[in-house]
């Protein structure tokens, strides 16, 4: 398999719900007027707490500093697994579980923090730019690694001297924290849209993103209780491809003939990871969820946000996934 380091330098930011009004103009420009910006990687996800925006440096220039804007300090690089000439696609029935053992778990063992962004088309694994040498050293035996240079993919040589390779493969010192999970009752859809038809849904998309009244989240339940519903909507426009993740209530607001999904039209349930905001430095959070799903061959999309992580699994598998995660929490910690 091939691993591609894409030619984007990304920032991860948070916009407060109360401060969104200050950013509607640049966000609308990034979504609908992409020819007026040089941004090629843009993702906006609404959760009960805030809006998470992942975008390249050109897009970042569109956002002015504000007390309502939090910026994670790192530069992030997106990785993409390619198998048999095609990107590892979430729409091919296994999604992020396809890369759980080959990418996610090895990076967790090397204490590399990852930020996941699954889309309708593929899965992006974001790693900090400063960790790239460790990432390459960890994965180069499993993958042919390429980097994008001037629009072309060229083989990438190891960034780490051979004298340091032993330290790269040192075993982890501690077991990662097992975070509580919440399982809301919403049913979700993962969909796409022809970019040429984006103007046709502009009014609806603006309303859903910026003006809709979602489920009330003031009763943020304790980690031991499930939320009845959760406000979650994700829009991505990456290298010309659009991906949308929404619940069925939001889906009903869009014209059915413009949005498309996989031929099975599968519905998904969410597993929300974290009782408190997770932060960006802890390693192994994605592996905690994706590894058992991979062991059971359960499909999954995975979307990290500024505060929490979210896995989407087929509705038919949610009971099995719930039991699996409960058993995981009961396992004794390693000494």
CSV table of C-alpha atoms in Angstrom, one decimal, residues 56-309:
chain,number,residue,atom,x,y,z
A,56,UNK,CA,-5.0,25.3,5.0
A,57,UNK,CA,-2.9,28.4,5.4
A,58,UNK,CA,-4.6,30.2,2.5
A,59,UNK,CA,-8.0,29.7,4.1
A,60,UNK,CA,-6.7,30.6,7.5
A,61,UNK,CA,-5.8,34.1,6.2
A,62,UNK,CA,-9.5,34.7,5.7
A,63,UNK,CA,-10.2,34.5,9.5
A,64,UNK,CA,-9.3,37.5,11.6
A,65,UNK,CA,-8.0,37.1,15.2
A,66,UNK,CA,-10.8,37.3,17.8
A,67,UNK,CA,-11.6,36.4,21.3
A,68,UNK,CA,-14.1,34.0,19.9
A,69,UNK,CA,-11.4,32.1,17.9
A,70,UNK,CA,-9.1,29.5,19.4
A,71,UNK,CA,-6.2,28.3,17.3
A,72,UNK,CA,-4.3,25.0,18.0
A,73,UNK,CA,-0.7,26.1,17.7
A,74,UNK,CA,0.6,23.3,15.5
A,75,UNK,CA,0.8,22.9,11.8
A,76,UNK,CA,-0.9,19.6,10.8
A,77,UNK,CA,-0.2,17.5,7.7
A,78,UNK,CA,-2.8,15.3,6.1
A,79,UNK,CA,-1.9,11.7,5.3
A,80,UNK,CA,-3.9,9.5,3.0
A,81,UNK,CA,-3.6,5.7,2.4
A,82,UNK,CA,-3.9,4.5,-1.2
A,83,UNK,CA,-4.5,0.9,-2.1
A,84,UNK,CA,-4.5,-0.5,-5.6
A,85,UNK,CA,-4.3,3.0,-7.0
A,86,UNK,CA,-7.4,4.2,-5.1
A,87,UNK,CA,-7.7,6.2,-1.9
A,88,UNK,CA,-8.8,4.2,1.1
A,89,UNK,CA,-12.4,5.1,1.0
A,90,UNK,CA,-14.9,5.2,3.8
A,91,UNK,CA,-17.6,4.4,1.3
A,92,UNK,CA,-16.1,1.0,0.6
A,93,UNK,CA,-17.6,-0.7,3.7
A,94,UNK,CA,-14.7,-0.5,6.1
A,95,UNK,CA,-13.6,3.1,6.4
A,96,UNK,CA,-11.2,4.0,9.1
A,97,UNK,CA,-11.0,0.4,10.3
A,98,UNK,CA,-9.1,-0.3,7.1
A,99,UNK,CA,-6.2,1.7,8.4
A,100,UNK,CA,-6.6,1.1,12.2
A,101,UNK,CA,-3.9,-1.7,12.4
A,102,UNK,CA,-1.5,-0.4,9.7
A,103,UNK,CA,-1.5,3.3,10.6
A,104,UNK,CA,-3.4,4.3,13.7
A,105,UNK,CA,-2.1,1.7,16.1
A,106,UNK,CA,1.6,2.0,15.2
A,107,UNK,CA,1.5,5.8,15.5
A,108,UNK,CA,-0.3,5.5,18.9
A,109,UNK,CA,2.5,3.1,20.1
A,110,UNK,CA,5.0,5.8,19.1
A,111,UNK,CA,3.1,8.5,21.1
A,112,UNK,CA,2.1,10.4,17.9
A,113,UNK,CA,-1.1,12.3,18.3
A,114,UNK,CA,-3.5,12.1,15.3
A,115,UNK,CA,-6.5,14.2,14.3
A,116,UNK,CA,-8.9,12.2,12.1
A,117,UNK,CA,-11.2,13.5,9.4
A,118,UNK,CA,-13.2,10.9,7.6
A,119,UNK,CA,-15.2,12.1,4.5
A,120,UNK,CA,-17.5,10.5,2.0
A,121,UNK,CA,-14.5,10.0,-0.3
A,122,UNK,CA,-11.7,9.0,2.0
A,123,UNK,CA,-10.0,9.2,5.4
A,124,UNK,CA,-7.5,11.9,6.3
A,125,UNK,CA,-5.0,11.2,9.1
A,126,UNK,CA,-3.6,14.5,10.3
A,127,UNK,CA,-0.3,14.5,12.1
A,128,UNK,CA,1.8,17.4,13.5
A,129,UNK,CA,4.4,18.6,11.1
A,130,UNK,CA,7.0,18.3,13.9
A,131,UNK,CA,6.2,14.6,14.2
A,132,UNK,CA,6.7,13.8,10.5
A,133,UNK,CA,10.1,12.2,10.9
A,134,UNK,CA,8.7,9.8,13.5
A,135,UNK,CA,5.6,9.1,11.4
A,136,UNK,CA,7.8,8.2,8.3
A,137,UNK,CA,10.2,6.1,10.4
A,138,UNK,CA,7.3,4.2,11.9
A,139,UNK,CA,5.4,3.5,8.7
A,140,UNK,CA,8.0,3.2,6.0
A,141,UNK,CA,8.3,-0.6,6.4
A,142,UNK,CA,4.6,-1.1,5.9
A,143,UNK,CA,4.0,1.6,3.2
A,144,UNK,CA,5.6,3.1,0.1
A,145,UNK,CA,5.6,6.8,1.3
A,146,UNK,CA,5.1,9.6,-1.1
A,147,UNK,CA,4.9,13.4,-0.7
A,148,UNK,CA,3.2,15.8,-3.0
A,149,UNK,CA,5.6,18.3,-4.6
A,150,UNK,CA,4.3,20.7,-7.2
A,151,UNK,CA,1.2,18.6,-7.7
A,152,UNK,CA,3.1,15.4,-8.3
A,153,UNK,CA,3.7,12.5,-5.9
A,154,UNK,CA,7.4,11.7,-5.4
A,155,UNK,CA,9.0,9.0,-3.2
A,156,UNK,CA,9.9,10.2,0.2
A,157,UNK,CA,13.1,9.1,1.9
A,158,UNK,CA,13.4,8.5,5.6
A,159,UNK,CA,13.8,11.7,7.6
A,160,UNK,CA,15.5,10.0,10.5
A,161,UNK,CA,19.2,8.9,10.6
A,162,UNK,CA,19.6,5.1,10.9
A,163,UNK,CA,21.3,5.6,14.3
A,164,UNK,CA,17.9,6.7,15.7
A,165,UNK,CA,15.6,4.0,14.3
A,166,UNK,CA,15.8,1.9,17.4
A,167,UNK,CA,14.4,4.7,19.5
A,168,UNK,CA,11.5,5.1,17.0
A,169,UNK,CA,10.3,1.6,17.7
A,170,UNK,CA,10.5,1.8,21.5
A,171,UNK,CA,7.4,0.2,23.2
A,172,UNK,CA,4.8,2.5,24.8
A,173,UNK,CA,5.4,3.2,28.5
A,174,UNK,CA,1.7,3.4,29.6
A,175,UNK,CA,-1.7,2.3,28.6
A,176,UNK,CA,-3.8,5.1,27.1
A,177,UNK,CA,-6.7,6.5,29.2
A,178,UNK,CA,-10.0,4.8,28.3
A,179,UNK,CA,-12.4,7.7,27.8
A,180,UNK,CA,-16.1,7.5,28.5
A,181,UNK,CA,-18.4,7.5,25.5
A,182,UNK,CA,-21.9,8.9,24.7
A,183,UNK,CA,-24.2,7.3,22.2
A,184,UNK,CA,-27.0,9.8,21.1
A,185,UNK,CA,-30.1,8.5,19.4
A,186,UNK,CA,-29.7,10.4,16.1
A,187,UNK,CA,-29.4,8.5,12.9
A,188,UNK,CA,-26.7,10.0,10.6
A,189,UNK,CA,-26.1,10.1,6.9
A,190,UNK,CA,-22.7,10.4,5.1
A,191,UNK,CA,-23.3,12.1,1.8
A,192,UNK,CA,-21.7,13.9,-1.1
A,193,UNK,CA,-22.7,16.5,-3.6
A,194,UNK,CA,-21.5,17.6,-7.1
A,195,UNK,CA,-19.7,20.9,-6.5
A,196,UNK,CA,-21.4,22.4,-9.5
A,197,UNK,CA,-24.8,22.0,-7.7
A,198,UNK,CA,-23.6,23.6,-4.5
A,199,UNK,CA,-25.3,27.0,-5.3
A,200,UNK,CA,-28.6,25.1,-5.5
A,201,UNK,CA,-28.5,24.2,-1.8
A,202,UNK,CA,-26.8,27.4,-0.6
A,203,UNK,CA,-29.9,28.8,1.2
A,204,UNK,CA,-30.5,25.5,3.0
A,205,UNK,CA,-26.9,24.9,3.9
A,206,UNK,CA,-26.5,28.4,5.3
A,207,UNK,CA,-29.6,27.9,7.4
A,208,UNK,CA,-28.5,24.6,8.7
A,209,UNK,CA,-25.0,25.7,9.5
A,210,UNK,CA,-25.6,29.2,10.9
A,211,UNK,CA,-29.2,29.6,11.8
A,212,UNK,CA,-30.8,26.3,12.7
A,213,UNK,CA,-32.1,25.6,16.2
A,214,UNK,CA,-30.6,22.3,17.0
A,215,UNK,CA,-31.4,20.1,20.0
A,216,UNK,CA,-30.8,21.8,23.3
A,217,UNK,CA,-27.6,20.7,24.9
A,218,UNK,CA,-27.8,22.6,28.2
A,219,UNK,CA,-28.5,19.2,29.8
A,220,UNK,CA,-25.1,17.8,28.9
A,221,UNK,CA,-25.5,14.5,30.7
A,222,UNK,CA,-23.0,12.9,32.8
A,223,UNK,CA,-20.6,10.5,31.0
A,224,UNK,CA,-22.7,7.5,32.2
A,225,UNK,CA,-25.9,8.6,30.3
A,226,UNK,CA,-26.6,8.9,26.6
A,227,UNK,CA,-27.8,12.1,25.0
A,228,UNK,CA,-31.2,11.8,23.4
A,229,UNK,CA,-29.9,13.8,20.4
A,230,UNK,CA,-26.8,15.8,19.6
A,231,UNK,CA,-26.2,18.7,17.2
A,232,UNK,CA,-23.7,17.5,14.7
A,233,UNK,CA,-23.2,18.7,11.1
A,234,UNK,CA,-20.0,18.5,9.1
A,235,UNK,CA,-19.2,20.0,5.7
A,236,UNK,CA,-15.9,19.4,3.9
A,237,UNK,CA,-14.6,20.8,0.6
A,238,UNK,CA,-11.2,19.3,-0.1
A,239,UNK,CA,-9.4,19.4,-3.4
A,240,UNK,CA,-12.8,19.9,-5.1
A,241,UNK,CA,-14.7,17.1,-3.4
A,242,UNK,CA,-17.6,17.8,-1.1
A,243,UNK,CA,-18.6,15.6,1.9
A,244,UNK,CA,-21.5,16.1,4.3
A,245,UNK,CA,-22.3,14.4,7.6
A,246,UNK,CA,-25.7,15.2,9.0
A,247,UNK,CA,-28.5,13.5,10.9
A,248,UNK,CA,-31.7,12.5,9.2
A,249,UNK,CA,-33.6,15.5,10.5
A,250,UNK,CA,-31.2,17.9,8.8
A,251,UNK,CA,-31.1,15.7,5.7
A,252,UNK,CA,-34.9,16.2,5.2
A,253,UNK,CA,-34.3,19.9,4.6
A,254,UNK,CA,-32.1,19.3,1.5
A,255,UNK,CA,-33.4,18.3,-2.0
A,256,UNK,CA,-33.2,14.5,-2.2
A,257,UNK,CA,-32.2,14.6,-5.9
A,258,UNK,CA,-28.9,16.5,-5.3
A,259,UNK,CA,-27.3,14.7,-2.4
A,260,UNK,CA,-26.0,11.2,-3.0
A,261,UNK,CA,-24.7,8.4,-0.8
A,262,UNK,CA,-23.6,4.8,-1.1
A,263,UNK,CA,-25.9,2.5,-3.0
A,264,UNK,CA,-27.0,0.9,0.3
A,265,UNK,CA,-28.1,4.2,1.7
A,266,UNK,CA,-26.8,3.0,5.1
A,267,UNK,CA,-27.7,4.9,8.3
A,268,UNK,CA,-25.1,5.5,11.0
A,269,UNK,CA,-25.0,5.9,14.7
A,270,UNK,CA,-22.6,8.0,16.6
A,271,UNK,CA,-20.2,7.1,19.4
A,272,UNK,CA,-18.9,10.4,21.0
A,273,UNK,CA,-15.6,10.0,22.8
A,274,UNK,CA,-14.8,12.0,25.9
A,275,UNK,CA,-16.4,13.1,29.1
A,276,UNK,CA,-14.3,16.3,29.2
A,277,UNK,CA,-12.6,18.1,26.3
A,278,UNK,CA,-9.8,15.8,25.1
A,279,UNK,CA,-7.1,18.2,24.0
A,280,UNK,CA,-4.5,17.6,21.3
A,281,UNK,CA,-1.6,16.0,23.1
A,282,UNK,CA,-2.9,12.7,24.3
A,283,UNK,CA,-2.1,9.8,22.1
A,284,UNK,CA,-4.1,6.6,21.4
A,285,UNK,CA,-7.6,8.1,21.5
A,286,UNK,CA,-8.4,7.1,17.9
A,287,UNK,CA,-6.8,3.7,18.4
A,288,UNK,CA,-8.9,3.1,21.5
A,289,UNK,CA,-12.0,3.1,19.3
A,290,UNK,CA,-10.7,2.0,15.8
A,291,UNK,CA,-8.7,-1.0,17.0
A,292,UNK,CA,-11.6,-3.0,18.4
A,293,UNK,CA,-13.8,-2.0,15.5
A,294,UNK,CA,-11.1,-3.3,13.1
A,295,UNK,CA,-10.8,-6.6,15.1
A,296,UNK,CA,-14.6,-7.1,14.5
A,297,UNK,CA,-14.5,-5.8,10.9
A,298,UNK,CA,-17.0,-3.1,11.7
A,299,UNK,CA,-17.1,-0.1,9.4
A,300,UNK,CA,-16.5,3.4,10.8
A,301,UNK,CA,-16.1,7.0,9.9
A,302,UNK,CA,-14.1,9.0,12.4
A,303,UNK,CA,-14.2,12.8,12.8
A,304,UNK,CA,-12.1,14.6,15.4
A,305,UNK,CA,-13.1,18.1,16.6
A,306,UNK,CA,-11.5,20.7,18.8
A,307,UNK,CA,-13.1,19.3,22.0
A,308,UNK,CA,-14.3,15.7,21.3
A,309,UNK,CA,-14.0,12.8,18.9
